[in-house]
Amino acid sequence: MTTTRFPNGVTNVGEDSLFAQLGQLAATNFHTYFEDFDYYAAADWTVTETQAGATQALADGDGGLLLLTNTAADNDLVSLQKVGESFRFAAGKKLFFEARLKVSDATQSDVVVGLQITDTTPLDVTDGVFFIKADGVATVDLRVEKNNTASTASAMATMANDTFIRLGFYYDGVSAVSYFVNGLLGGSLATTNLPDDEDLTVTFAIQNGEAVAKTMTVDYIYVAKER
């Protein structure tokens, strides 16, 4: 692969912008959150555990990994939500989300990842845009939910045991939330139930579907929204 060189720099702003001569892309055009889990500070997260024995810790692996490990009773849950609800869906403002993760058991576990209001029951939240997998199936749904009324793209992805999957969605700022699996477009939902009146935060969780401890490994989470 040959490297393309721009010795005079590149820009994404107009000639009269403060950053016109910056020589690199102006980061202020988007509010961006990217967590690659090279570091983990528990104080950055609202952690919900049904049992105190659950753990959240960095794991060895290329790219940075966070490992959630549940305790071993049926329906034991561990969830993490970023402290501070800092994203809101707004008309005219595009928003992008992607997470790469895997679970130890793709069938006997409940899984959620996306943007939600802060809530101790992320599997039964009232507002958010998120991917959710129910106990007893390996298929994933995308849910766009406002005030406990949801639009759902059912079975838009399938998880496998201990296998990473990339789940992403894109809000066009107008009328659609498109969803992606491993970088490929799967379809879209209308914004009828878009939660545009709530600030949301990065959320992910796993709950046991049987009396066996389950794990979730998160590689990264990326969110970007136009200012």
PDB file of N, CA and C in Angstrom, residues 32-137:
ATOM      1  N   THR A  32     -16.977  13.615  19.969  1.00  0.00           N
ATOM      2  CA  THR A  32     -16.520  12.243  19.735  1.00  0.00           C
ATOM      3  C   THR A  32     -16.117  11.581  21.043  1.00  0.00           C
ATOM      4  N   TYR A  33     -16.585  10.350  21.211  1.00  0.00           N
ATOM      5  CA  TYR A  33     -16.192   9.513  22.341  1.00  0.00           C
ATOM      6  C   TYR A  33     -15.641   8.208  21.775  1.00  0.00           C
ATOM      7  N   PHE A  34     -14.405   7.864  22.140  1.00  0.00           N
ATOM      8  CA  PHE A  34     -13.812   6.612  21.691  1.00  0.00           C
ATOM      9  C   PHE A  34     -13.098   5.969  22.871  1.00  0.00           C
ATOM     10  N   GLU A  35     -13.623   4.824  23.296  1.00  0.00           N
ATOM     11  CA  GLU A  35     -13.027   4.093  24.408  1.00  0.00           C
ATOM     12  C   GLU A  35     -12.473   2.775  23.881  1.00  0.00           C
ATOM     13  N   ASP A  36     -11.150   2.618  23.955  1.00  0.00           N
ATOM     14  CA  ASP A  36     -10.463   1.432  23.435  1.00  0.00           C
ATOM     15  C   ASP A  36     -10.024   0.489  24.551  1.00  0.00           C
ATOM     16  N   PHE A  37     -10.312   0.865  25.779  1.00  0.00           N
ATOM     17  CA  PHE A  37     -10.049   0.034  26.956  1.00  0.00           C
ATOM     18  C   PHE A  37      -8.584  -0.397  27.085  1.00  0.00           C
ATOM     19  N   ASP A  38      -7.697   0.553  26.832  1.00  0.00           N
ATOM     20  CA  ASP A  38      -6.319   0.391  27.283  1.00  0.00           C
ATOM     21  C   ASP A  38      -6.227   0.735  28.768  1.00  0.00           C
ATOM     22  N   TYR A  39      -7.222   1.491  29.234  1.00  0.00           N
ATOM     23  CA  TYR A  39      -7.308   1.866  30.642  1.00  0.00           C
ATOM     24  C   TYR A  39      -8.749   1.669  31.102  1.00  0.00           C
ATOM     25  N   TYR A  40      -8.920   1.414  32.383  1.00  0.00           N
ATOM     26  CA  TYR A  40     -10.268   1.320  32.952  1.00  0.00           C
ATOM     27  C   TYR A  40     -10.261   1.951  34.339  1.00  0.00           C
ATOM     28  N   ALA A  41     -11.125   2.931  34.534  1.00  0.00           N
ATOM     29  CA  ALA A  41     -11.298   3.564  35.841  1.00  0.00           C
ATOM     30  C   ALA A  41     -12.752   3.400  36.251  1.00  0.00           C
ATOM     31  N   ALA A  42     -12.982   2.663  37.316  1.00  0.00           N
ATOM     32  CA  ALA A  42     -14.341   2.366  37.746  1.00  0.00           C
ATOM     33  C   ALA A  42     -15.142   3.639  38.022  1.00  0.00           C
ATOM     34  N   ALA A  43     -14.461   4.702  38.460  1.00  0.00           N
ATOM     35  CA  ALA A  43     -15.158   5.944  38.785  1.00  0.00           C
ATOM     36  C   ALA A  43     -15.775   6.609  37.557  1.00  0.00           C
ATOM     37  N   ASP A  44     -15.352   6.216  36.358  1.00  0.00           N
ATOM     38  CA  ASP A  44     -15.912   6.781  35.129  1.00  0.00           C
ATOM     39  C   ASP A  44     -17.251   6.161  34.758  1.00  0.00           C
ATOM     40  N   TRP A  45     -17.663   5.128  35.493  1.00  0.00           N
ATOM     41  CA  TRP A  45     -18.826   4.350  35.105  1.00  0.00           C
ATOM     42  C   TRP A  45     -19.804   4.193  36.260  1.00  0.00           C
ATOM     43  N   THR A  46     -21.096   4.190  35.936  1.00  0.00           N
ATOM     44  CA  THR A  46     -22.119   3.759  36.873  1.00  0.00           C
ATOM     45  C   THR A  46     -22.256   2.253  36.710  1.00  0.00           C
ATOM     46  N   VAL A  47     -21.823   1.515  37.716  1.00  0.00           N
ATOM     47  CA  VAL A  47     -21.793   0.055  37.648  1.00  0.00           C
ATOM     48  C   VAL A  47     -22.980  -0.502  38.442  1.00  0.00           C
ATOM     49  N   THR A  48     -23.755  -1.362  37.802  1.00  0.00           N
ATOM     50  CA  THR A  48     -24.866  -2.036  38.463  1.00  0.00           C
ATOM     51  C   THR A  48     -24.575  -3.528  38.494  1.00  0.00           C
ATOM     52  N   GLU A  49     -24.603  -4.101  39.693  1.00  0.00           N
ATOM     53  CA  GLU A  49     -24.380  -5.541  39.867  1.00  0.00           C
ATOM     54  C   GLU A  49     -25.493  -6.106  40.742  1.00  0.00           C
ATOM     55  N   THR A  50     -26.067  -7.218  40.331  1.00  0.00           N
ATOM     56  CA  THR A  50     -27.035  -7.868  41.202  1.00  0.00           C
ATOM     57  C   THR A  50     -26.346  -8.633  42.323  1.00  0.00           C
ATOM     58  N   GLN A  51     -25.077  -8.995  42.110  1.00  0.00           N
ATOM     59  CA  GLN A  51     -24.281  -9.673  43.124  1.00  0.00           C
ATOM     60  C   GLN A  51     -22.901  -9.022  43.192  1.00  0.00           C
ATOM     61  N   ALA A  52     -22.398  -8.841  44.388  1.00  0.00           N
ATOM     62  CA  ALA A  52     -21.143  -8.110  44.573  1.00  0.00           C
ATOM     63  C   ALA A  52     -19.932  -8.847  44.020  1.00  0.00           C
ATOM     64  N   GLY A  53     -20.071 -10.129  43.719  1.00  0.00           N
ATOM     65  CA  GLY A  53     -18.935 -10.886  43.212  1.00  0.00           C
ATOM     66  C   GLY A  53     -18.623 -10.668  41.755  1.00  0.00           C
ATOM     67  N   ALA A  54     -19.477  -9.947  41.024  1.00  0.00           N
ATOM     68  CA  ALA A  54     -19.201  -9.652  39.614  1.00  0.00           C
ATOM     69  C   ALA A  54     -17.965  -8.772  39.499  1.00  0.00           C
ATOM     70  N   THR A  55     -17.247  -8.894  38.380  1.00  0.00           N
ATOM     71  CA  THR A  55     -16.017  -8.117  38.203  1.00  0.00           C
ATOM     72  C   THR A  55     -15.995  -7.427  36.847  1.00  0.00           C
ATOM     73  N   GLN A  56     -15.262  -6.317  36.803  1.00  0.00           N
ATOM     74  CA  GLN A  56     -15.003  -5.576  35.577  1.00  0.00           C
ATOM     75  C   GLN A  56     -13.512  -5.248  35.590  1.00  0.00           C
ATOM     76  N   ALA A  57     -12.776  -5.748  34.610  1.00  0.00           N
ATOM     77  CA  ALA A  57     -11.324  -5.576  34.648  1.00  0.00           C
ATOM     78  C   ALA A  57     -10.749  -5.656  33.243  1.00  0.00           C
ATOM     79  N   LEU A  58      -9.609  -4.990  33.049  1.00  0.00           N
ATOM     80  CA  LEU A  58      -8.905  -5.116  31.785  1.00  0.00           C
ATOM     81  C   LEU A  58      -8.447  -6.554  31.590  1.00  0.00           C
ATOM     82  N   ALA A  59      -8.465  -6.995  30.329  1.00  0.00           N
ATOM     83  CA  ALA A  59      -8.022  -8.344  29.989  1.00  0.00           C
ATOM     84  C   ALA A  59      -6.907  -8.254  28.956  1.00  0.00           C
ATOM     85  N   ASP A  60      -6.014  -9.236  28.967  1.00  0.00           N
ATOM     86  CA  ASP A  60      -4.963  -9.295  27.964  1.00  0.00           C
ATOM     87  C   ASP A  60      -5.569  -9.523  26.590  1.00  0.00           C
ATOM     88  N   GLY A  61      -5.010  -8.875  25.583  1.00  0.00           N
ATOM     89  CA  GLY A  61      -5.497  -9.042  24.214  1.00  0.00           C
ATOM     90  C   GLY A  61      -5.149  -7.837  23.375  1.00  0.00           C
ATOM     91  N   ASP A  62      -4.893  -8.080  22.116  1.00  0.00           N
ATOM     92  CA  ASP A  62      -4.512  -7.014  21.199  1.00  0.00           C
ATOM     93  C   ASP A  62      -5.651  -6.014  21.033  1.00  0.00           C
ATOM     94  N   GLY A  63      -5.360  -4.742  21.162  1.00  0.00           N
ATOM     95  CA  GLY A  63      -6.343  -3.696  20.928  1.00  0.00           C
ATOM     96  C   GLY A  63      -6.987  -3.132  22.168  1.00  0.00           C
ATOM     97  N   GLY A  64      -6.741  -3.722  23.351  1.00  0.00           N
ATOM     98  CA  GLY A  64      -7.375  -3.238  24.568  1.00  0.00           C
ATOM     99  C   GLY A  64      -8.723  -3.889  24.775  1.00  0.00           C
ATOM    100  N   LEU A  65      -8.923  -4.558  25.914  1.00  0.00           N
ATOM    101  CA  LEU A  65     -10.153  -5.295  26.175  1.00  0.00           C
ATOM    102  C   LEU A  65     -10.625  -5.067  27.608  1.00  0.00           C
ATOM    103  N   LEU A  66     -11.944  -4.945  27.774  1.00  0.00           N
ATOM    104  CA  LEU A  66     -12.553  -4.913  29.099  1.00  0.00           C
ATOM    105  C   LEU A  66     -13.407  -6.160  29.264  1.00  0.00           C
ATOM    106  N   LEU A  67     -13.175  -6.899  30.341  1.00  0.00           N
ATOM    107  CA  LEU A  67     -13.886  -8.148  30.596  1.00  0.00           C
ATOM    108  C   LEU A  67     -14.868  -7.973  31.745  1.00  0.00           C
ATOM    109  N   LEU A  68     -16.149  -8.249  31.486  1.00  0.00           N
ATOM    110  CA  LEU A  68     -17.170  -8.292  32.524  1.00  0.00           C
ATOM    111  C   LEU A  68     -17.435  -9.756  32.854  1.00  0.00           C
ATOM    112  N   THR A  69     -17.382 -10.103  34.127  1.00  0.00           N
ATOM    113  CA  THR A  69     -17.621 -11.476  34.557  1.00  0.00           C
ATOM    114  C   THR A  69     -18.724 -11.490  35.598  1.00  0.00           C
ATOM    115  N   ASN A  70     -19.787 -12.235  35.310  1.00  0.00           N
ATOM    116  CA  ASN A  70     -20.922 -12.306  36.221  1.00  0.00           C
ATOM    117  C   ASN A  70     -20.698 -13.340  37.309  1.00  0.00           C
ATOM    118  N   THR A  71     -21.471 -13.244  38.358  1.00  0.00           N
ATOM    119  CA  THR A  71     -21.580 -14.328  39.322  1.00  0.00           C
ATOM    120  C   THR A  71     -22.508 -15.400  38.741  1.00  0.00           C
ATOM    121  N   ALA A  72     -22.672 -16.525  39.431  1.00  0.00           N
ATOM    122  CA  ALA A  72     -23.163 -17.730  38.772  1.00  0.00           C
ATOM    123  C   ALA A  72     -24.642 -18.052  38.968  1.00  0.00           C
ATOM    124  N   ALA A  73     -25.443 -17.139  39.496  1.00  0.00           N
ATOM    125  CA  ALA A  73     -26.868 -17.411  39.624  1.00  0.00           C
ATOM    126  C   ALA A  73     -27.621 -16.980  38.371  1.00  0.00           C
ATOM    127  N   ASP A  74     -28.733 -17.631  38.093  1.00  0.00           N
ATOM    128  CA  ASP A  74     -29.571 -17.242  36.966  1.00  0.00           C
ATOM    129  C   ASP A  74     -30.036 -15.796  37.153  1.00  0.00           C
ATOM    130  N   ASN A  75     -29.972 -15.030  36.058  1.00  0.00           N
ATOM    131  CA  ASN A  75     -30.391 -13.627  36.007  1.00  0.00           C
ATOM    132  C   ASN A  75     -29.453 -12.674  36.743  1.00  0.00           C
ATOM    133  N   ASP A  76     -28.304 -13.139  37.196  1.00  0.00           N
ATOM    134  CA  ASP A  76     -27.303 -12.187  37.692  1.00  0.00           C
ATOM    135  C   ASP A  76     -26.889 -11.267  36.552  1.00  0.00           C
ATOM    136  N   LEU A  77     -26.751  -9.985  36.864  1.00  0.00           N
ATOM    137  CA  LEU A  77     -26.484  -8.966  35.854  1.00  0.00           C
ATOM    138  C   LEU A  77     -25.335  -8.080  36.273  1.00  0.00           C
ATOM    139  N   VAL A  78     -24.545  -7.649  35.314  1.00  0.00           N
ATOM    140  CA  VAL A  78     -23.579  -6.576  35.511  1.00  0.00           C
ATOM    141  C   VAL A  78     -23.698  -5.623  34.334  1.00  0.00           C
ATOM    142  N   SER A  79     -23.844  -4.335  34.632  1.00  0.00           N
ATOM    143  CA  SER A  79     -23.968  -3.332  33.571  1.00  0.00           C
ATOM    144  C   SER A  79     -23.084  -2.133  33.879  1.00  0.00           C
ATOM    145  N   LEU A  80     -22.607  -1.493  32.813  1.00  0.00           N
ATOM    146  CA  LEU A  80     -21.807  -0.286  32.923  1.00  0.00           C
ATOM    147  C   LEU A  80     -22.443   0.813  32.075  1.00  0.00           C
ATOM    148  N   GLN A  81     -22.534   1.997  32.666  1.00  0.00           N
ATOM    149  CA  GLN A  81     -23.007   3.171  31.948  1.00  0.00           C
ATOM    150  C   GLN A  81     -22.052   4.316  32.228  1.00  0.00           C
ATOM    151  N   LYS A  82     -21.608   4.974  31.177  1.00  0.00           N
ATOM    152  CA  LYS A  82     -20.663   6.077  31.317  1.00  0.00           C
ATOM    153  C   LYS A  82     -21.280   7.173  32.185  1.00  0.00           C
ATOM    154  N   VAL A  83     -20.524   7.615  33.171  1.00  0.00           N
ATOM    155  CA  VAL A  83     -20.994   8.712  34.021  1.00  0.00           C
ATOM    156  C   VAL A  83     -21.157   9.971  33.173  1.00  0.00           C
ATOM    157  N   GLY A  84     -22.325  10.580  33.248  1.00  0.00           N
ATOM    158  CA  GLY A  84     -22.608  11.779  32.475  1.00  0.00           C
ATOM    159  C   GLY A  84     -23.310  11.444  31.174  1.00  0.00           C
ATOM    160  N   GLU A  85     -24.584  11.796  31.066  1.00  0.00           N
ATOM    161  CA  GLU A  85     -25.337  11.588  29.825  1.00  0.00           C
ATOM    162  C   GLU A  85     -24.983  12.717  28.864  1.00  0.00           C
ATOM    163  N   SER A  86     -24.191  12.411  27.841  1.00  0.00           N
ATOM    164  CA  SER A  86     -23.590  13.482  27.033  1.00  0.00           C
ATOM    165  C   SER A  86     -23.939  13.431  25.555  1.00  0.00           C
ATOM    166  N   PHE A  87     -24.882  12.569  25.159  1.00  0.00           N
ATOM    167  CA  PHE A  87     -25.322  12.521  23.768  1.00  0.00           C
ATOM    168  C   PHE A  87     -26.841  12.659  23.710  1.00  0.00           C
ATOM    169  N   ARG A  88     -27.307  13.455  22.713  1.00  0.00           N
ATOM    170  CA  ARG A  88     -28.741  13.596  22.473  1.00  0.00           C
ATOM    171  C   ARG A  88     -28.990  13.590  20.972  1.00  0.00           C
ATOM    172  N   PHE A  89     -29.986  12.814  20.551  1.00  0.00           N
ATOM    173  CA  PHE A  89     -30.381  12.815  19.143  1.00  0.00           C
ATOM    174  C   PHE A  89     -31.088  14.129  18.838  1.00  0.00           C
ATOM    175  N   ALA A  90     -30.639  14.805  17.772  1.00  0.00           N
ATOM    176  CA  ALA A  90     -31.194  16.104  17.433  1.00  0.00           C
ATOM    177  C   ALA A  90     -31.388  16.202  15.928  1.00  0.00           C
ATOM    178  N   ALA A  91     -32.469  16.823  15.530  1.00  0.00           N
ATOM    179  CA  ALA A  91     -32.758  16.998  14.110  1.00  0.00           C
ATOM    180  C   ALA A  91     -31.615  17.750  13.437  1.00  0.00           C
ATOM    181  N   GLY A  92     -31.190  17.265  12.277  1.00  0.00           N
ATOM    182  CA  GLY A  92     -30.137  17.912  11.511  1.00  0.00           C
ATOM    183  C   GLY A  92     -28.731  17.562  11.934  1.00  0.00           C
ATOM    184  N   LYS A  93     -28.582  16.714  12.955  1.00  0.00           N
ATOM    185  CA  LYS A  93     -27.269  16.350  13.466  1.00  0.00           C
ATOM    186  C   LYS A  93     -27.061  14.837  13.341  1.00  0.00           C
ATOM    187  N   LYS A  94     -26.133  14.445  12.488  1.00  0.00           N
ATOM    188  CA  LYS A  94     -25.838  13.023  12.308  1.00  0.00           C
ATOM    189  C   LYS A  94     -25.179  12.457  13.570  1.00  0.00           C
ATOM    190  N   LEU A  95     -25.437  11.172  13.818  1.00  0.00           N
ATOM    191  CA  LEU A  95     -24.828  10.498  14.960  1.00  0.00           C
ATOM    192  C   LEU A  95     -24.428   9.083  14.549  1.00  0.00           C
ATOM    193  N   PHE A  96     -23.235   8.679  14.971  1.00  0.00           N
ATOM    194  CA  PHE A  96     -22.666   7.380  14.623  1.00  0.00           C
ATOM    195  C   PHE A  96     -22.322   6.618  15.902  1.00  0.00           C
ATOM    196  N   PHE A  97     -22.570   5.308  15.899  1.00  0.00           N
ATOM    197  CA  PHE A  97     -22.231   4.455  17.034  1.00  0.00           C
ATOM    198  C   PHE A  97     -21.727   3.117  16.517  1.00  0.00           C
ATOM    199  N   GLU A  98     -20.640   2.624  17.129  1.00  0.00           N
ATOM    200  CA  GLU A  98     -20.209   1.258  16.857  1.00  0.00           C
ATOM    201  C   GLU A  98     -19.528   0.680  18.087  1.00  0.00           C
ATOM    202  N   ALA A  99     -19.774  -0.602  18.333  1.00  0.00           N
ATOM    203  CA  ALA A  99     -19.103  -1.334  19.408  1.00  0.00           C
ATOM    204  C   ALA A  99     -18.655  -2.688  18.874  1.00  0.00           C
ATOM    205  N   ARG A 100     -17.509  -3.142  19.366  1.00  0.00           N
ATOM    206  CA  ARG A 100     -17.019  -4.489  19.039  1.00  0.00           C
ATOM    207  C   ARG A 100     -16.956  -5.264  20.350  1.00  0.00           C
ATOM    208  N   LEU A 101     -17.641  -6.399  20.395  1.00  0.00           N
ATOM    209  CA  LEU A 101     -17.749  -7.138  21.635  1.00  0.00           C
ATOM    210  C   LEU A 101     -17.997  -8.612  21.356  1.00  0.00           C
ATOM    211  N   LYS A 102     -17.852  -9.423  22.406  1.00  0.00           N
ATOM    212  CA  LYS A 102     -18.214 -10.831  22.330  1.00  0.00           C
ATOM    213  C   LYS A 102     -18.712 -11.277  23.691  1.00  0.00           C
ATOM    214  N   VAL A 103     -19.433 -12.410  23.711  1.00  0.00           N
ATOM    215  CA  VAL A 103     -19.908 -12.994  24.956  1.00  0.00           C
ATOM    216  C   VAL A 103     -19.533 -14.467  24.985  1.00  0.00           C
ATOM    217  N   SER A 104     -19.411 -15.002  26.187  1.00  0.00           N
ATOM    218  CA  SER A 104     -19.005 -16.402  26.312  1.00  0.00           C
ATOM    219  C   SER A 104     -20.092 -17.350  25.834  1.00  0.00           C
ATOM    220  N   ASP A 105     -21.354 -16.953  26.009  1.00  0.00           N
ATOM    221  CA  ASP A 105     -22.482 -17.808  25.643  1.00  0.00           C
ATOM    222  C   ASP A 105     -23.492 -16.965  24.870  1.00  0.00           C
ATOM    223  N   ALA A 106     -23.591 -17.216  23.575  1.00  0.00           N
ATOM    224  CA  ALA A 106     -24.434 -16.390  22.714  1.00  0.00           C
ATOM    225  C   ALA A 106     -25.918 -16.705  22.849  1.00  0.00           C
ATOM    226  N   THR A 107     -26.248 -17.793  23.518  1.00  0.00           N
ATOM    227  CA  THR A 107     -27.655 -18.175  23.671  1.00  0.00           C
ATOM    228  C   THR A 107     -28.145 -17.957  25.090  1.00  0.00           C
ATOM    229  N   GLN A 108     -27.430 -18.494  26.070  1.00  0.00           N
ATOM    230  CA  GLN A 108     -27.881 -18.426  27.460  1.00  0.00           C
ATOM    231  C   GLN A 108     -27.363 -17.167  28.161  1.00  0.00           C
ATOM    232  N   SER A 109     -27.680 -16.025  27.569  1.00  0.00           N
ATOM    233  CA  SER A 109     -27.338 -14.735  28.181  1.00  0.00           C
ATOM    234  C   SER A 109     -28.201 -13.658  27.555  1.00  0.00           C
ATOM    235  N   ASP A 110     -28.427 -12.583  28.318  1.00  0.00           N
ATOM    236  CA  ASP A 110     -29.058 -11.367  27.801  1.00  0.00           C
ATOM    237  C   ASP A 110     -27.945 -10.336  27.627  1.00  0.00           C
ATOM    238  N   VAL A 111     -28.005  -9.573  26.534  1.00  0.00           N
ATOM    239  CA  VAL A 111     -26.948  -8.622  26.211  1.00  0.00           C
ATOM    240  C   VAL A 111     -27.572  -7.313  25.747  1.00  0.00           C
ATOM    241  N   VAL A 112     -26.983  -6.196  26.131  1.00  0.00           N
ATOM    242  CA  VAL A 112     -27.401  -4.908  25.606  1.00  0.00           C
ATOM    243  C   VAL A 112     -26.169  -4.030  25.424  1.00  0.00           C
ATOM    244  N   VAL A 113     -26.182  -3.214  24.344  1.00  0.00           N
ATOM    245  CA  VAL A 113     -25.120  -2.230  24.112  1.00  0.00           C
ATOM    246  C   VAL A 113     -25.684  -1.111  23.245  1.00  0.00           C
ATOM    247  N   GLY A 114     -25.366   0.131  23.620  1.00  0.00           N
ATOM    248  CA  GLY A 114     -25.843   1.268  22.837  1.00  0.00           C
ATOM    249  C   GLY A 114     -25.862   2.533  23.665  1.00  0.00           C
ATOM    250  N   LEU A 115     -26.820   3.414  23.356  1.00  0.00           N
ATOM    251  CA  LEU A 115     -27.017   4.663  24.084  1.00  0.00           C
ATOM    252  C   LEU A 115     -28.360   4.605  24.798  1.00  0.00           C
ATOM    253  N   GLN A 116     -28.336   4.865  26.105  1.00  0.00           N
ATOM    254  CA  GLN A 116     -29.555   4.817  26.909  1.00  0.00           C
ATOM    255  C   GLN A 116     -29.536   5.927  27.957  1.00  0.00           C
ATOM    256  N   ILE A 117     -30.706   6.166  28.548  1.00  0.00           N
ATOM    257  CA  ILE A 117     -30.721   6.965  29.765  1.00  0.00           C
ATOM    258  C   ILE A 117     -30.062   6.138  30.874  1.00  0.00           C
ATOM    259  N   THR A 118     -29.563   6.813  31.895  1.00  0.00           N
ATOM    260  CA  THR A 118     -28.982   6.105  33.030  1.00  0.00           C
ATOM    261  C   THR A 118     -30.089   5.398  33.796  1.00  0.00           C
ATOM    262  N   ASP A 119     -29.939   4.074  33.948  1.00  0.00           N
ATOM    263  CA  ASP A 119     -31.002   3.262  34.531  1.00  0.00           C
ATOM    264  C   ASP A 119     -30.383   1.981  35.065  1.00  0.00           C
ATOM    265  N   THR A 120     -30.843   1.526  36.213  1.00  0.00           N
ATOM    266  CA  THR A 120     -30.308   0.294  36.793  1.00  0.00           C
ATOM    267  C   THR A 120     -30.862  -0.957  36.123  1.00  0.00           C
ATOM    268  N   THR A 121     -31.820  -0.784  35.184  1.00  0.00           N
ATOM    269  CA  THR A 121     -32.389  -1.927  34.462  1.00  0.00           C
ATOM    270  C   THR A 121     -32.203  -1.717  32.960  1.00  0.00           C
ATOM    271  N   PRO A 122     -30.979  -1.815  32.456  1.00  0.00           N
ATOM    272  CA  PRO A 122     -30.722  -1.512  31.041  1.00  0.00           C
ATOM    273  C   PRO A 122     -31.387  -2.466  30.063  1.00  0.00           C
ATOM    274  N   LEU A 123     -31.808  -3.647  30.530  1.00  0.00           N
ATOM    275  CA  LEU A 123     -32.523  -4.574  29.660  1.00  0.00           C
ATOM    276  C   LEU A 123     -33.997  -4.218  29.523  1.00  0.00           C
ATOM    277  N   ASP A 124     -34.453  -3.267  30.329  1.00  0.00           N
ATOM    278  CA  ASP A 124     -35.862  -2.858  30.316  1.00  0.00           C
ATOM    279  C   ASP A 124     -35.949  -1.346  30.443  1.00  0.00           C
ATOM    280  N   VAL A 125     -35.146  -0.662  29.665  1.00  0.00           N
ATOM    281  CA  VAL A 125     -35.050   0.790  29.748  1.00  0.00           C
ATOM    282  C   VAL A 125     -36.191   1.438  28.953  1.00  0.00           C
ATOM    283  N   THR A 126     -36.488   2.704  29.253  1.00  0.00           N
ATOM    284  CA  THR A 126     -37.589   3.391  28.573  1.00  0.00           C
ATOM    285  C   THR A 126     -37.143   4.243  27.397  1.00  0.00           C
ATOM    286  N   ASP A 127     -35.858   4.641  27.368  1.00  0.00           N
ATOM    287  CA  ASP A 127     -35.390   5.547  26.320  1.00  0.00           C
ATOM    288  C   ASP A 127     -33.981   5.174  25.888  1.00  0.00           C
ATOM    289  N   GLY A 128     -33.791   5.084  24.562  1.00  0.00           N
ATOM    290  CA  GLY A 128     -32.455   4.823  24.041  1.00  0.00           C
ATOM    291  C   GLY A 128     -32.498   4.282  22.624  1.00  0.00           C
ATOM    292  N   VAL A 129     -31.316   4.179  22.041  1.00  0.00           N
ATOM    293  CA  VAL A 129     -31.112   3.467  20.775  1.00  0.00           C
ATOM    294  C   VAL A 129     -30.025   2.451  21.066  1.00  0.00           C
ATOM    295  N   PHE A 130     -30.353   1.168  20.942  1.00  0.00           N
ATOM    296  CA  PHE A 130     -29.435   0.158  21.454  1.00  0.00           C
ATOM    297  C   PHE A 130     -29.704  -1.195  20.809  1.00  0.00           C
ATOM    298  N   PHE A 131     -28.685  -2.036  20.855  1.00  0.00           N
ATOM    299  CA  PHE A 131     -28.795  -3.425  20.431  1.00  0.00           C
ATOM    300  C   PHE A 131     -29.097  -4.271  21.664  1.00  0.00           C
ATOM    301  N   ILE A 132     -29.993  -5.257  21.491  1.00  0.00           N
ATOM    302  CA  ILE A 132     -30.370  -6.089  22.618  1.00  0.00           C
ATOM    303  C   ILE A 132     -30.554  -7.529  22.154  1.00  0.00           C
ATOM    304  N   LYS A 133     -30.028  -8.454  22.953  1.00  0.00           N
ATOM    305  CA  LYS A 133     -30.172  -9.885  22.681  1.00  0.00           C
ATOM    306  C   LYS A 133     -30.835 -10.533  23.878  1.00  0.00           C
ATOM    307  N   ALA A 134     -31.912 -11.258  23.628  1.00  0.00           N
ATOM    308  CA  ALA A 134     -32.661 -11.882  24.710  1.00  0.00           C
ATOM    309  C   ALA A 134     -32.086 -13.247  25.059  1.00  0.00           C
ATOM    310  N   ASP A 135     -32.404 -13.697  26.261  1.00  0.00           N
ATOM    311  CA  ASP A 135     -32.026 -15.035  26.702  1.00  0.00           C
ATOM    312  C   ASP A 135     -32.722 -16.085  25.834  1.00  0.00           C
ATOM    313  N   GLY A 136     -31.981 -17.147  25.501  1.00  0.00           N
ATOM    314  CA  GLY A 136     -32.564 -18.259  24.770  1.00  0.00           C
ATOM    315  C   GLY A 136     -32.421 -18.193  23.271  1.00  0.00           C
ATOM    316  N   VAL A 137     -31.932 -17.076  22.753  1.00  0.00           N
ATOM    317  CA  VAL A 137     -31.692 -16.933  21.315  1.00  0.00           C
ATOM    318  C   VAL A 137     -30.331 -16.276  21.109  1.00  0.00           C
TER     319      VAL A 137
END
